[in-house]
PDB file of C-alpha atoms in Angstrom:
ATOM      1  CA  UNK Z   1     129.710 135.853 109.620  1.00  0.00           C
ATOM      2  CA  UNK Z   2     126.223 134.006 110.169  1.00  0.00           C
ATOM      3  CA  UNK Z   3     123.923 134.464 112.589  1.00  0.00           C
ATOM      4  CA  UNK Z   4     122.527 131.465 115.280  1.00  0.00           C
ATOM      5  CA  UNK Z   5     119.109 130.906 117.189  1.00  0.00           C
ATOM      6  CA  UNK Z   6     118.320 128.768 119.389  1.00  0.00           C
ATOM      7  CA  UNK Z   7     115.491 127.246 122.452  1.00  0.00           C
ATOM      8  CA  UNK Z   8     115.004 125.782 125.411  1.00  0.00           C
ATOM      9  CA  UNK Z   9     111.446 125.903 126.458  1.00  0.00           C
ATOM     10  CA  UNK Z  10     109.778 123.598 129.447  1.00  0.00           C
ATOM     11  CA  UNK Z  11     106.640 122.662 127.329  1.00  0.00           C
ATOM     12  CA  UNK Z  12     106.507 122.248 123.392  1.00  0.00           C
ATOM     13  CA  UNK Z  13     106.567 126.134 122.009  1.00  0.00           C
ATOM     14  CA  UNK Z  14     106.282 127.199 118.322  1.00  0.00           C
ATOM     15  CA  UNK Z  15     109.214 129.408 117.199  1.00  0.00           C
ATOM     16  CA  UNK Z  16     107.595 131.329 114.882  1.00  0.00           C
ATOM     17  CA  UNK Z  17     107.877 134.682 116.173  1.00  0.00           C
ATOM     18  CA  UNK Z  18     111.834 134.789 117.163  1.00  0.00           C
ATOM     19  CA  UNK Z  19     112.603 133.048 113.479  1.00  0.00           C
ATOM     20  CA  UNK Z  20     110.171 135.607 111.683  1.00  0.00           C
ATOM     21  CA  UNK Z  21     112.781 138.305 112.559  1.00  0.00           C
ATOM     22  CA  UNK Z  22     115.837 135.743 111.790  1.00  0.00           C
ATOM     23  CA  UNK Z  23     114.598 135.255 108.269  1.00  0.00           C
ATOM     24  CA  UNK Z  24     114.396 139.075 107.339  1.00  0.00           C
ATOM     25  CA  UNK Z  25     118.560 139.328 108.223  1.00  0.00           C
ATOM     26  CA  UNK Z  26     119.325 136.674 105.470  1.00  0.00           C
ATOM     27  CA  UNK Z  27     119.573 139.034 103.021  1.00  0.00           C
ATOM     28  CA  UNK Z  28     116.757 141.660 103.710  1.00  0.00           C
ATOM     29  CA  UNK Z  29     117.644 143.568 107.234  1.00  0.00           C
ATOM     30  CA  UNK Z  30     120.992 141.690 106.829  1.00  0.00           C
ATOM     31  CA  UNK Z  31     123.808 140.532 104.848  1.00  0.00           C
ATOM     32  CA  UNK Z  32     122.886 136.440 105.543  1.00  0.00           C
ATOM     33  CA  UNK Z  33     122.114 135.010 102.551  1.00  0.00           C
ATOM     34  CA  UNK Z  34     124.027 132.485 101.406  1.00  0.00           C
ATOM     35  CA  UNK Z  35     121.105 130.058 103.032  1.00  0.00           C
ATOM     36  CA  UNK Z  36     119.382 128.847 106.313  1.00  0.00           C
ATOM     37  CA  UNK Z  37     118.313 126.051 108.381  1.00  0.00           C
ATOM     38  CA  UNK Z  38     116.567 125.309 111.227  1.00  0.00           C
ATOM     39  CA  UNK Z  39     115.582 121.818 113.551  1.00  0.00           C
ATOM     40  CA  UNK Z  40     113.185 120.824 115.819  1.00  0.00           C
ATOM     41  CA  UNK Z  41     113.208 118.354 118.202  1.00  0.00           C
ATOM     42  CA  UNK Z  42     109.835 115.831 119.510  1.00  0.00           C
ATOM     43  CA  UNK Z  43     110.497 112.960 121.322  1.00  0.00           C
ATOM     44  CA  UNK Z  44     113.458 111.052 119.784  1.00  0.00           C
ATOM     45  CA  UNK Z  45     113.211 112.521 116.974  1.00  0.00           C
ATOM     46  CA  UNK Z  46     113.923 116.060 115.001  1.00  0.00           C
ATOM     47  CA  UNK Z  47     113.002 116.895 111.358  1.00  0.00           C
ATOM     48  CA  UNK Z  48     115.138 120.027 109.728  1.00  0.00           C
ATOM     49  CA  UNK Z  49     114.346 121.832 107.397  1.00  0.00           C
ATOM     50  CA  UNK Z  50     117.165 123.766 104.910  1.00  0.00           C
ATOM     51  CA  UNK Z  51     117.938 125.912 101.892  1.00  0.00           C
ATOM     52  CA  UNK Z  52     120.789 126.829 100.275  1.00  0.00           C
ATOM     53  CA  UNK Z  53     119.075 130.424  98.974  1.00  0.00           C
ATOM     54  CA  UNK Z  54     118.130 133.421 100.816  1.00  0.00           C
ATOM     55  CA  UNK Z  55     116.083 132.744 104.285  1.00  0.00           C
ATOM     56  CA  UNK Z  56     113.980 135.908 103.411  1.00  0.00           C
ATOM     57  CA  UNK Z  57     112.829 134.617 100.108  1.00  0.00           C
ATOM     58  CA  UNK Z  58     112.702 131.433 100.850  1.00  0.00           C
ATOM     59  CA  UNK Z  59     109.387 129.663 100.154  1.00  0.00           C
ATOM     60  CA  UNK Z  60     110.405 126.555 102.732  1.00  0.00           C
ATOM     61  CA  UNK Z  61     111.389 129.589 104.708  1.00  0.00           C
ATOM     62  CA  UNK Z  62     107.538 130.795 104.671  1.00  0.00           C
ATOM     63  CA  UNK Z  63     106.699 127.393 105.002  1.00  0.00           C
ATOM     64  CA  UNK Z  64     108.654 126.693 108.254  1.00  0.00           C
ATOM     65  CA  UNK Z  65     107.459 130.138 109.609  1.00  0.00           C
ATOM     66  CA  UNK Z  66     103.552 129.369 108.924  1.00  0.00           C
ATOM     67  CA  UNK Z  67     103.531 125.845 110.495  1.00  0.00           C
ATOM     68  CA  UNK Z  68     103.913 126.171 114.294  1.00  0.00           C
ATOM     69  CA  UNK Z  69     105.988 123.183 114.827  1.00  0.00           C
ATOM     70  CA  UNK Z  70     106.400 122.771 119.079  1.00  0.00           C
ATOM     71  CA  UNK Z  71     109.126 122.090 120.374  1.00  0.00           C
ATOM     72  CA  UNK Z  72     111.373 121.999 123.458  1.00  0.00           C
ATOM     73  CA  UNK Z  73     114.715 122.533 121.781  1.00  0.00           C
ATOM     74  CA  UNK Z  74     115.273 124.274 118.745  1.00  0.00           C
ATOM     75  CA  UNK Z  75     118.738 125.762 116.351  1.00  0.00           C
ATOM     76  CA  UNK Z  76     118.713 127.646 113.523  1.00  0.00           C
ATOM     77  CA  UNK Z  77     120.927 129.527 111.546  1.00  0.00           C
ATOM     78  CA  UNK Z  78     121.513 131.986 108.510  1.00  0.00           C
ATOM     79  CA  UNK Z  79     124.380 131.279 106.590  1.00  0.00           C
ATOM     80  CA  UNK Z  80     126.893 134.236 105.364  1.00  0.00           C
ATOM     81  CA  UNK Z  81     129.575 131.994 103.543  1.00  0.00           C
ATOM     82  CA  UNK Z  82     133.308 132.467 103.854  1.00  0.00           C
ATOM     83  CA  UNK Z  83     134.337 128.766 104.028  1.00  0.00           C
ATOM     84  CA  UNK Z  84     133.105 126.549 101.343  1.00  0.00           C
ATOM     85  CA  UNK Z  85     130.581 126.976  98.320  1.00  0.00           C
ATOM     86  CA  UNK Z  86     126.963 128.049  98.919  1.00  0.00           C
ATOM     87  CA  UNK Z  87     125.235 124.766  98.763  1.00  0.00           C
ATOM     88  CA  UNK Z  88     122.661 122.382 100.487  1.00  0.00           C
ATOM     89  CA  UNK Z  89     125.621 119.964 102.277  1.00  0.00           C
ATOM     90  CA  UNK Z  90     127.303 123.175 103.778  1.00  0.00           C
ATOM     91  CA  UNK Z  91     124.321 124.809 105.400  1.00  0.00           C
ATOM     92  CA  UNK Z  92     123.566 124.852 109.238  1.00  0.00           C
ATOM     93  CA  UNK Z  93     122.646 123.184 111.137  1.00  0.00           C
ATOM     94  CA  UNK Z  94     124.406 119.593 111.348  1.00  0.00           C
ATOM     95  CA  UNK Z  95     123.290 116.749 112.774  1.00  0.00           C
ATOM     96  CA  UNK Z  96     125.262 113.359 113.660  1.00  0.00           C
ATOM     97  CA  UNK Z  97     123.898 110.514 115.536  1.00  0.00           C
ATOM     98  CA  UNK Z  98     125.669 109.882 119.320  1.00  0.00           C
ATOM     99  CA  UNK Z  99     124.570 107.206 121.720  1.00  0.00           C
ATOM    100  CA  UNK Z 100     121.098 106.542 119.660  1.00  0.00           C
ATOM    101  CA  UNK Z 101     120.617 110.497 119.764  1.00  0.00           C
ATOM    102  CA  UNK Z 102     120.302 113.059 117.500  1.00  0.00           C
ATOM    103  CA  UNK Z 103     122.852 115.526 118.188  1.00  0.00           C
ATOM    104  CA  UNK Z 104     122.391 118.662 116.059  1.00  0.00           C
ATOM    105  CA  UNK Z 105     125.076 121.969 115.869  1.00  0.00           C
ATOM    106  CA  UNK Z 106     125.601 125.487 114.049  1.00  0.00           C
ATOM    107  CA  UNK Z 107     128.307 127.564 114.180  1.00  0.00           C
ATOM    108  CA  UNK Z 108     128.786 131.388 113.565  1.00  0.00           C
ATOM    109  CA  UNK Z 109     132.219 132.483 112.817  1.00  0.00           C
ATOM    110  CA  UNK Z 110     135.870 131.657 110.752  1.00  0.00           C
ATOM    111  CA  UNK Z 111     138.381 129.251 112.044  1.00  0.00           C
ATOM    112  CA  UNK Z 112     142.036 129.547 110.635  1.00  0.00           C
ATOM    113  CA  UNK Z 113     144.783 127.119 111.166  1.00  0.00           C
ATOM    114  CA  UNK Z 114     141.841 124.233 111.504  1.00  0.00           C
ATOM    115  CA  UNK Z 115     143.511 121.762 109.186  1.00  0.00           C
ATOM    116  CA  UNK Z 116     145.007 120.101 112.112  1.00  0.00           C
ATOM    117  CA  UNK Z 117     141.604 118.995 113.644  1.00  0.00           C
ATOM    118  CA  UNK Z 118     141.313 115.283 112.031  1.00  0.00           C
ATOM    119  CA  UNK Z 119     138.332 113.247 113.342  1.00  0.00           C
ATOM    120  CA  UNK Z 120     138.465 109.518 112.850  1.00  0.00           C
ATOM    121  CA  UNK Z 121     135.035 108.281 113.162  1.00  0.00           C
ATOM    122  CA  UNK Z 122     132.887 111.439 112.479  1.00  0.00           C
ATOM    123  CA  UNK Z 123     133.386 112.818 108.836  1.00  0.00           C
ATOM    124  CA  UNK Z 124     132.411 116.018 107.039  1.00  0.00           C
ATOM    125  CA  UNK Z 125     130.180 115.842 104.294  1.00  0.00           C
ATOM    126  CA  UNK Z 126     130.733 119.151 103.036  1.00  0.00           C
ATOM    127  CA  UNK Z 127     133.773 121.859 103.072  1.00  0.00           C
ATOM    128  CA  UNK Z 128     133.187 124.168 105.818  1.00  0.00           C
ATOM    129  CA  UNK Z 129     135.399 124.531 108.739  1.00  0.00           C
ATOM    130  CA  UNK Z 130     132.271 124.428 110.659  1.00  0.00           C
ATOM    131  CA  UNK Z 131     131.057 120.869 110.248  1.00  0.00           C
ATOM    132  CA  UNK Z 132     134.780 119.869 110.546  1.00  0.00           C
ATOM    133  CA  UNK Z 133     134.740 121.329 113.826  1.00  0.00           C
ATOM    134  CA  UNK Z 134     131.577 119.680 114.620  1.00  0.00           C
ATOM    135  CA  UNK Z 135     133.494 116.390 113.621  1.00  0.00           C
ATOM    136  CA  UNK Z 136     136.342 116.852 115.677  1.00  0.00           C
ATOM    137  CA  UNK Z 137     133.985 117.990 118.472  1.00  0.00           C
ATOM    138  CA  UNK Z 138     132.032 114.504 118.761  1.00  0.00           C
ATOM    139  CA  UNK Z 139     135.294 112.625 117.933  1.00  0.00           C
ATOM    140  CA  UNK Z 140     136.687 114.031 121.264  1.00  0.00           C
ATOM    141  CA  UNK Z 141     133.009 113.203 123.192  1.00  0.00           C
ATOM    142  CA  UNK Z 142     133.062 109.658 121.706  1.00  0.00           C
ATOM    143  CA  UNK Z 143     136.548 109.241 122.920  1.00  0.00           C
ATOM    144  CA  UNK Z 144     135.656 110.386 126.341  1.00  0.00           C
ATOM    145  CA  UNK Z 145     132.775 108.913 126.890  1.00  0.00           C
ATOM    146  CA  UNK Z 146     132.864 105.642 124.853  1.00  0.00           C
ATOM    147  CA  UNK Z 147     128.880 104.843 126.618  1.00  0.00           C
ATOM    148  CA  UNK Z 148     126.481 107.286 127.343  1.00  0.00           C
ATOM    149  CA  UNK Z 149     126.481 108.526 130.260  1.00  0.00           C
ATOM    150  CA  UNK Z 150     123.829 108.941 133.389  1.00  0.00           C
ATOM    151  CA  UNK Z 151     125.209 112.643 133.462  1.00  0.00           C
ATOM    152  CA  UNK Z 152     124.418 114.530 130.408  1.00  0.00           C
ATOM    153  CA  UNK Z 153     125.415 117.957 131.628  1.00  0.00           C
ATOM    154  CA  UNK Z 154     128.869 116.601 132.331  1.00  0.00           C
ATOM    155  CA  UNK Z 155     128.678 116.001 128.457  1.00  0.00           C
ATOM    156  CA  UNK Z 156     127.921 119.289 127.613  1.00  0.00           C
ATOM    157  CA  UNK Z 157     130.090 120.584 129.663  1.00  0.00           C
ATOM    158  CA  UNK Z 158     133.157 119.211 128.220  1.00  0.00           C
ATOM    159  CA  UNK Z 159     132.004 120.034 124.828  1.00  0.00           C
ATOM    160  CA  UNK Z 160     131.809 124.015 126.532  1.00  0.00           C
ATOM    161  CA  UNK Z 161     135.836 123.019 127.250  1.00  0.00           C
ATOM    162  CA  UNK Z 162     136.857 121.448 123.944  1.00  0.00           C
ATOM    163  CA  UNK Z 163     134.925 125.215 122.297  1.00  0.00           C
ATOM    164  CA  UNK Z 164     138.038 126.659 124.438  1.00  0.00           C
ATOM    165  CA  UNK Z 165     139.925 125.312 122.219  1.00  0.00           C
ATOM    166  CA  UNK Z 166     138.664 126.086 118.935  1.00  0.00           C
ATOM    167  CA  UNK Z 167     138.161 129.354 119.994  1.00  0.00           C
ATOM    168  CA  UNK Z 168     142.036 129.612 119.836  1.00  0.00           C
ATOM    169  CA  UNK Z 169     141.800 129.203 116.277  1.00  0.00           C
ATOM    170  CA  UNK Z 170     139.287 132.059 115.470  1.00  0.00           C
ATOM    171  CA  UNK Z 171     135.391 133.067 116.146  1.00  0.00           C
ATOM    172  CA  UNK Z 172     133.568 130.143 117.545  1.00  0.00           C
ATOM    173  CA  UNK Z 173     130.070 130.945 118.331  1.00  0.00           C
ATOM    174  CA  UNK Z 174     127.911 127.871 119.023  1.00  0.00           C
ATOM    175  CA  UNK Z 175     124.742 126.081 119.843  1.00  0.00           C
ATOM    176  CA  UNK Z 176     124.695 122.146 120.613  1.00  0.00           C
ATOM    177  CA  UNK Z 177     121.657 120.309 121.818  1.00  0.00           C
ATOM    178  CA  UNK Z 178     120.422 116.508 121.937  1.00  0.00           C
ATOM    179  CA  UNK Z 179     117.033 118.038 122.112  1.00  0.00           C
ATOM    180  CA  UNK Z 180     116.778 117.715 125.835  1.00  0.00           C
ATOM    181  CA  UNK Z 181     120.315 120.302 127.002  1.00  0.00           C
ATOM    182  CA  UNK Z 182     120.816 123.721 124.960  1.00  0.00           C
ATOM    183  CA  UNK Z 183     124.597 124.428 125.083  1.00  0.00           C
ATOM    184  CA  UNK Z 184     125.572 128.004 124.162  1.00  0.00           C
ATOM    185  CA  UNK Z 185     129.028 128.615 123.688  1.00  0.00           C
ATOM    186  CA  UNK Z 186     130.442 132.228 122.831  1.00  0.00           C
ATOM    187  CA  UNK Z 187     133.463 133.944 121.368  1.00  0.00           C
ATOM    188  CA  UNK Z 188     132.444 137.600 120.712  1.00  0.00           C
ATOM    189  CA  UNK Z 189     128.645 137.959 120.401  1.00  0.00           C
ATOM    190  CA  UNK Z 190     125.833 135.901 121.568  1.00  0.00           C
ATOM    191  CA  UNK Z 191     122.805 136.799 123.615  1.00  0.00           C
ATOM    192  CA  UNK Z 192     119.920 135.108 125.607  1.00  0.00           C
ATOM    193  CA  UNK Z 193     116.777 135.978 127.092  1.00  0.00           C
ATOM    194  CA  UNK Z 194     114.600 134.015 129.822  1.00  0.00           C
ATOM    195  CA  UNK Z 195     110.706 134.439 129.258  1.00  0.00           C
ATOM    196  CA  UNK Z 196     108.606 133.435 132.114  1.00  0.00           C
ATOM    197  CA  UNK Z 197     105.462 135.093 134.064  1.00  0.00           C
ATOM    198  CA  UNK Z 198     104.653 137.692 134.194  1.00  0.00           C
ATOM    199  CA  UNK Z 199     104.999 137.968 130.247  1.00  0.00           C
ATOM    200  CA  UNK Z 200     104.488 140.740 128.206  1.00  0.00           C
ATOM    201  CA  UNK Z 201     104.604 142.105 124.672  1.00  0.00           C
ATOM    202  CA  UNK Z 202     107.548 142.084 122.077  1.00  0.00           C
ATOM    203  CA  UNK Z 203     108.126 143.446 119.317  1.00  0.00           C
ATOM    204  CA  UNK Z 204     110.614 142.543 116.653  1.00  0.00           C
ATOM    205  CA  UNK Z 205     113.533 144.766 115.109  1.00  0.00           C
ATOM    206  CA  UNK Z 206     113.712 143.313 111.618  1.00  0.00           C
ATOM    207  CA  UNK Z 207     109.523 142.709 111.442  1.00  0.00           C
ATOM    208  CA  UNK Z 208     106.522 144.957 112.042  1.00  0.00           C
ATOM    209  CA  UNK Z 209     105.343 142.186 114.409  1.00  0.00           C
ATOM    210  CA  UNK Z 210     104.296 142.362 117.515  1.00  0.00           C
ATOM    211  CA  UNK Z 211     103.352 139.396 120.103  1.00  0.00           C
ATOM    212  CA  UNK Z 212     101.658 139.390 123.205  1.00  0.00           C
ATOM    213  CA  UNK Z 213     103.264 136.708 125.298  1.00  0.00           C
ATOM    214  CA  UNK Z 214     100.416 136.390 128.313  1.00  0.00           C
ATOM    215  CA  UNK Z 215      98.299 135.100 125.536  1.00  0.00           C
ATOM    216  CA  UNK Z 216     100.262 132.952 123.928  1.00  0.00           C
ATOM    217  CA  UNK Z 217     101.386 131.391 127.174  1.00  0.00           C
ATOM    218  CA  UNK Z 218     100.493 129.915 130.569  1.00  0.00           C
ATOM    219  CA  UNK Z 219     101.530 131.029 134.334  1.00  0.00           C
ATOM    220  CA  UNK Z 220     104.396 127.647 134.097  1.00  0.00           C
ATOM    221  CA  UNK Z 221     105.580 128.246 130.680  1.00  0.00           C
ATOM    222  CA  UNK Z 222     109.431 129.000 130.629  1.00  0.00           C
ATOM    223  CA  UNK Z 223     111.116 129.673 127.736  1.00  0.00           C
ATOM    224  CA  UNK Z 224     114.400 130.679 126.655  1.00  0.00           C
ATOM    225  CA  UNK Z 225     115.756 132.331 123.180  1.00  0.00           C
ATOM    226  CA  UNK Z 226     119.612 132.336 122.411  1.00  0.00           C
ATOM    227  CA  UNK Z 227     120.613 134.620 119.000  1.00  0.00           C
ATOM    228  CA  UNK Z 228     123.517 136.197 117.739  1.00  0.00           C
ATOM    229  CA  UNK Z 229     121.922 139.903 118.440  1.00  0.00           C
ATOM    230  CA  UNK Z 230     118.842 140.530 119.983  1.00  0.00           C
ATOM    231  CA  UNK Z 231     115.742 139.932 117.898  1.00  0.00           C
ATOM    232  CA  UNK Z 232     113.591 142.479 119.855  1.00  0.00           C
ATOM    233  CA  UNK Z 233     114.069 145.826 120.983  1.00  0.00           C
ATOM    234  CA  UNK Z 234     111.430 146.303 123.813  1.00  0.00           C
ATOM    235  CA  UNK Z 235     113.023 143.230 126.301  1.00  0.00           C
ATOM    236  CA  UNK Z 236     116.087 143.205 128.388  1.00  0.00           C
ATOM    237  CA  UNK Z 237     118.920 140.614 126.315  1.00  0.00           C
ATOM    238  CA  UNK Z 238     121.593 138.759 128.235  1.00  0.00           C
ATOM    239  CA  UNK Z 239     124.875 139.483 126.314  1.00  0.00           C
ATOM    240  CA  UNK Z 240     127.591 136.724 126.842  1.00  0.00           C
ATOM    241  CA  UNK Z 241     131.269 137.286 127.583  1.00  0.00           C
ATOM    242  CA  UNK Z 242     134.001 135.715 125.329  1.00  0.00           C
ATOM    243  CA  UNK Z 243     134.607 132.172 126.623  1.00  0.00           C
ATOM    244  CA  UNK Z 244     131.524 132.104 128.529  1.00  0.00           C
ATOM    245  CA  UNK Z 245     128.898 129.229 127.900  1.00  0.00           C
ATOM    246  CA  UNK Z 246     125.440 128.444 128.921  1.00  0.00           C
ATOM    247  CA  UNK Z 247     123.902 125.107 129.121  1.00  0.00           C
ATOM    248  CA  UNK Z 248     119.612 125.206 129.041  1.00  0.00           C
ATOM    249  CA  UNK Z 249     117.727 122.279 130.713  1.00  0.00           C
ATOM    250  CA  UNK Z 250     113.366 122.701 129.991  1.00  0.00           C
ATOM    251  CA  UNK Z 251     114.001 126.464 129.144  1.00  0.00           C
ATOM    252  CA  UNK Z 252     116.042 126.896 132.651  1.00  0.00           C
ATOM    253  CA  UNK Z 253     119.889 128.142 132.525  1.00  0.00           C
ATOM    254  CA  UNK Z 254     122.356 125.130 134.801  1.00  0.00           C
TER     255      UNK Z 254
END
């Protein structure tokens, strides 16, 4: 299995703290090393950053972690491999160009019986089953919504119905964002956590680190972090039901 993070914030926010403690579980405090990758979005635009080798070791890793890139919609992802070779074209996350958008996806589980999912437009470039399902995923989005529409939570929406259905065919954790909507899809373990005023401190499980929120942030600031299992252990975590998803708008759940 891999492990996802994810956020929706309603002002540019660094990520630094939340993917300090994701690094040390890919292959430190955790079995996750078979690479990592996380993007950010401004504007239009993203830039990602990957590597196939261990996120702990990593010296883009330590890069990525030192530069406080803000942003309003982040995923990232460390990479325990079960489906396809460890390598640069098969780690998370993905990212495929809809409607003159950047539409970017990781995925945390095993699919079986997958071989039947055959996009036409959207192809894989490596072997996993998880950027095959990301494929077959925009396929169906393209097909349903030839234009882009004036509704983009309708969008995400029906992308939270089409995860119903490759659920069926194993573990399908999720995230999906065009950098403005944070979908969170989930099959057996995903959590979430809304920060706004008053803030406080946290303090990470896999890090001596400890932040202080209120000075980091102002009275409007509201920001959300999705991850596979809780990243601190002083804040109260939302934990997600099987086939329940979440879709984030400017750090707010819709």
């Amino acid at each position: 299995m891999c492990e996802l993070l994810g956020m929706s914030a309603n002002v540019p926010t660094d990520i630094c703290f939340s993917f300090s403690g994701l690094l040390e579980r890919g292959g430190n405090t955790g079995p996750h090393k078979d690479g990592w990758g996380i993007t950010f979005y401004e504007g239009k635009g993203c830039r990602t950053f990957k590597d196939p080798e261990p996120s702990y070791q990593s010296e883009i890793a330590k890069l990525v972690k030192a530069y406080p890139i803000k942003s309003v919609s982040v995923i990232s992802h460390i990479r325990q491999g079960n489906r396809g070779r460890v390598c640069l074209e098969n780690t998370h996350p993905f990212t495929r160009e809809l409607w003159g958008r950047e539409i970017t996806y990781a995925h945390n589980g095993q699919l079986s019986n997958y071989h039947d999912l055959k996009p036409q437009y959207y192809r894989p470039v490596g072997n996993t089953d998880s950027e095959l399902a990301f494929c077959w995923l925009l396929d169906k989005i393209r097909e349903k919504y030839p234009k882009r529409p004036t509704n983009m939570a309708s969008v995400f929406r029906y992308a939270a119905k089409l995860s119903q259905t490759l659920r069926e065919k194993g573990v399908f954790n999720m995230l999906l964002t065009d950098g403005v909507f944070v979908l969170a899809y989930c099959t057996n373990n995903l959590h979430y956590i809304t920060r706004r005023a008053p803030f406080g401190k946290a303090t990470l499980i896999d890090a001596d680190m400890v932040v202080d929120f209120q000075q980091e942030t102002t009275p409007n600031d509201v920001v959300t972090v999705i991850a596979t299992r809780p990243l601190t252990n002083d804040e109260r975590w939302q934990k997600m039901e099987p086939g329940e998803f979440a879709l984030f708008k400017m750090g707010e759940l819709i």
